């Protein structure tokens, strides 16, 4: 019994399918490499953003502490000025009597 399969055509078709599959595999590998590179770039950008954010946060905390210290010092200075003015007014009132 003779087979009705045309083996040369069948083998040719399989070779073309294999060639197409290899080309698709290579295209997928290139795509994966591209996106892996993009992910690394994004990770670097994210790390740079985190460092910048942390630096700004520390800067703001330092500025906040500095302002708090300055406000405390100003409060003390205002208290001293008020006391001196009060003492001076008392002295002037006593001097007028």
PDB file of C-alpha atoms in Angstrom:
ATOM      1  CA  UNK A   1       0.000   0.000   0.000  1.00  0.00           C
ATOM      2  CA  UNK A   2       1.361   3.308  -1.055  1.00  0.00           C
ATOM      3  CA  UNK A   3       1.098   6.333   1.245  1.00  0.00           C
ATOM      4  CA  UNK A   4      -0.583   9.423  -0.116  1.00  0.00           C
ATOM      5  CA  UNK A   5       1.690  11.791   1.856  1.00  0.00           C
ATOM      6  CA  UNK A   6       4.033  13.851  -0.295  1.00  0.00           C
ATOM      7  CA  UNK A   7       7.071  13.612   1.962  1.00  0.00           C
ATOM      8  CA  UNK A   8       9.208  16.241   0.209  1.00  0.00           C
ATOM      9  CA  UNK A   9       6.379  18.805   0.466  1.00  0.00           C
ATOM     10  CA  UNK A  10       5.635  17.799   4.055  1.00  0.00           C
ATOM     11  CA  UNK A  11       9.311  18.109   5.042  1.00  0.00           C
ATOM     12  CA  UNK A  12       9.510  21.471   3.255  1.00  0.00           C
ATOM     13  CA  UNK A  13       6.457  22.696   5.150  1.00  0.00           C
ATOM     14  CA  UNK A  14       7.965  21.551   8.473  1.00  0.00           C
ATOM     15  CA  UNK A  15      11.255  23.307   7.642  1.00  0.00           C
ATOM     16  CA  UNK A  16       9.395  26.560   6.861  1.00  0.00           C
ATOM     17  CA  UNK A  17       7.433  26.260  10.135  1.00  0.00           C
ATOM     18  CA  UNK A  18      10.672  25.592  12.031  1.00  0.00           C
ATOM     19  CA  UNK A  19      12.321  28.619  10.399  1.00  0.00           C
ATOM     20  CA  UNK A  20       9.313  30.813  11.282  1.00  0.00           C
ATOM     21  CA  UNK A  21       9.323  29.512  14.875  1.00  0.00           C
ATOM     22  CA  UNK A  22      13.048  30.292  15.191  1.00  0.00           C
ATOM     23  CA  UNK A  23      12.493  33.802  13.824  1.00  0.00           C
ATOM     24  CA  UNK A  24       9.622  34.334  16.277  1.00  0.00           C
ATOM     25  CA  UNK A  25      11.784  33.021  19.125  1.00  0.00           C
ATOM     26  CA  UNK A  26      14.554  35.479  18.179  1.00  0.00           C
ATOM     27  CA  UNK A  27      12.066  38.351  17.958  1.00  0.00           C
ATOM     28  CA  UNK A  28      10.694  37.438  21.389  1.00  0.00           C
ATOM     29  CA  UNK A  29      14.237  37.280  22.802  1.00  0.00           C
ATOM     30  CA  UNK A  30      14.997  40.751  21.387  1.00  0.00           C
ATOM     31  CA  UNK A  31      11.733  42.062  22.816  1.00  0.00           C
ATOM     32  CA  UNK A  32      12.510  40.548  26.220  1.00  0.00           C
ATOM     33  CA  UNK A  33      16.026  42.050  26.155  1.00  0.00           C
ATOM     34  CA  UNK A  34      14.558  45.449  25.276  1.00  0.00           C
ATOM     35  CA  UNK A  35      12.038  45.362  28.109  1.00  0.00           C
ATOM     36  CA  UNK A  36      14.616  44.045  30.557  1.00  0.00           C
ATOM     37  CA  UNK A  37      16.799  47.032  29.648  1.00  0.00           C
ATOM     38  CA  UNK A  38      13.868  49.393  30.131  1.00  0.00           C
ATOM     39  CA  UNK A  39      13.126  47.806  33.516  1.00  0.00           C
ATOM     40  CA  UNK A  40      16.734  48.377  34.593  1.00  0.00           C
ATOM     41  CA  UNK A  41      16.517  52.023  33.476  1.00  0.00           C
ATOM     42  CA  UNK A  42      13.253  52.432  35.376  1.00  0.00           C
ATOM     43  CA  UNK A  43      14.802  50.847  38.459  1.00  0.00           C
ATOM     44  CA  UNK A  44      17.754  53.255  38.254  1.00  0.00           C
ATOM     45  CA  UNK A  45      15.376  56.199  37.892  1.00  0.00           C
ATOM     46  CA  UNK A  46      13.312  54.975  40.840  1.00  0.00           C
ATOM     47  CA  UNK A  47      16.419  54.599  42.994  1.00  0.00           C
ATOM     48  CA  UNK A  48      17.541  58.113  42.042  1.00  0.00           C
ATOM     49  CA  UNK A  49      14.081  59.424  42.944  1.00  0.00           C
ATOM     50  CA  UNK A  50      14.231  57.618  46.302  1.00  0.00           C
ATOM     51  CA  UNK A  51      17.648  59.141  47.067  1.00  0.00           C
ATOM     52  CA  UNK A  52      16.419  62.600  46.096  1.00  0.00           C
ATOM     53  CA  UNK A  53      13.268  62.182  48.194  1.00  0.00           C
ATOM     54  CA  UNK A  54      15.248  60.988  51.215  1.00  0.00           C
ATOM     55  CA  UNK A  55      17.684  63.899  50.874  1.00  0.00           C
ATOM     56  CA  UNK A  56      14.832  66.403  50.637  1.00  0.00           C
ATOM     57  CA  UNK A  57      13.071  64.831  53.628  1.00  0.00           C
ATOM     58  CA  UNK A  58      16.227  65.083  55.747  1.00  0.00           C
ATOM     59  CA  UNK A  59      16.737  68.655  54.570  1.00  0.00           C
ATOM     60  CA  UNK A  60      13.190  69.573  55.550  1.00  0.00           C
ATOM     61  CA  UNK A  61      13.573  67.903  58.957  1.00  0.00           C
ATOM     62  CA  UNK A  62      16.776  69.868  59.531  1.00  0.00           C
ATOM     63  CA  UNK A  63      15.117  73.109  58.448  1.00  0.00           C
ATOM     64  CA  UNK A  64      12.164  72.360  60.719  1.00  0.00           C
ATOM     65  CA  UNK A  65      14.480  71.817  63.705  1.00  0.00           C
ATOM     66  CA  UNK A  66      16.371  74.990  62.861  1.00  0.00           C
ATOM     67  CA  UNK A  67      13.169  77.016  62.608  1.00  0.00           C
ATOM     68  CA  UNK A  68      11.924  75.535  65.859  1.00  0.00           C
ATOM     69  CA  UNK A  69      15.172  76.518  67.590  1.00  0.00           C
ATOM     70  CA  UNK A  70      15.005  80.009  66.075  1.00  0.00           C
ATOM     71  CA  UNK A  71      11.369  80.401  67.155  1.00  0.00           C
ATOM     72  CA  UNK A  72      12.307  79.357  70.685  1.00  0.00           C
ATOM     73  CA  UNK A  73      15.178  81.861  70.708  1.00  0.00           C
ATOM     74  CA  UNK A  74      12.891  84.586  69.337  1.00  0.00           C
ATOM     75  CA  UNK A  75      10.344  83.774  72.026  1.00  0.00           C
ATOM     76  CA  UNK A  76      13.013  84.118  74.691  1.00  0.00           C
ATOM     77  CA  UNK A  77      14.208  87.406  73.160  1.00  0.00           C
ATOM     78  CA  UNK A  78      10.645  88.770  73.024  1.00  0.00           C
ATOM     79  CA  UNK A  79      10.121  87.753  76.651  1.00  0.00           C
ATOM     80  CA  UNK A  80      13.324  89.546  77.641  1.00  0.00           C
ATOM     81  CA  UNK A  81      12.335  92.674  75.692  1.00  0.00           C
ATOM     82  CA  UNK A  82       8.859  92.663  77.292  1.00  0.00           C
ATOM     83  CA  UNK A  83      10.420  92.352  80.747  1.00  0.00           C
ATOM     84  CA  UNK A  84      12.880  95.184  80.040  1.00  0.00           C
ATOM     85  CA  UNK A  85      10.106  97.415  78.671  1.00  0.00           C
ATOM     86  CA  UNK A  86       7.955  96.638  81.707  1.00  0.00           C
ATOM     87  CA  UNK A  87      10.824  97.418  84.068  1.00  0.00           C
ATOM     88  CA  UNK A  88      11.562 100.628  82.185  1.00  0.00           C
ATOM     89  CA  UNK A  89       7.893 101.690  82.372  1.00  0.00           C
ATOM     90  CA  UNK A  90       7.858 101.004  86.110  1.00  0.00           C
ATOM     91  CA  UNK A  91      11.044 103.026  86.518  1.00  0.00           C
ATOM     92  CA  UNK A  92       9.586 105.921  84.477  1.00  0.00           C
ATOM     93  CA  UNK A  93       6.340 105.812  86.484  1.00  0.00           C
ATOM     94  CA  UNK A  94       8.299 105.885  89.747  1.00  0.00           C
ATOM     95  CA  UNK A  95      10.459 108.696  88.430  1.00  0.00           C
ATOM     96  CA  UNK A  96       7.377 110.790  87.552  1.00  0.00           C
ATOM     97  CA  UNK A  97       5.970 110.510  91.082  1.00  0.00           C
TER      98      UNK A  97
END
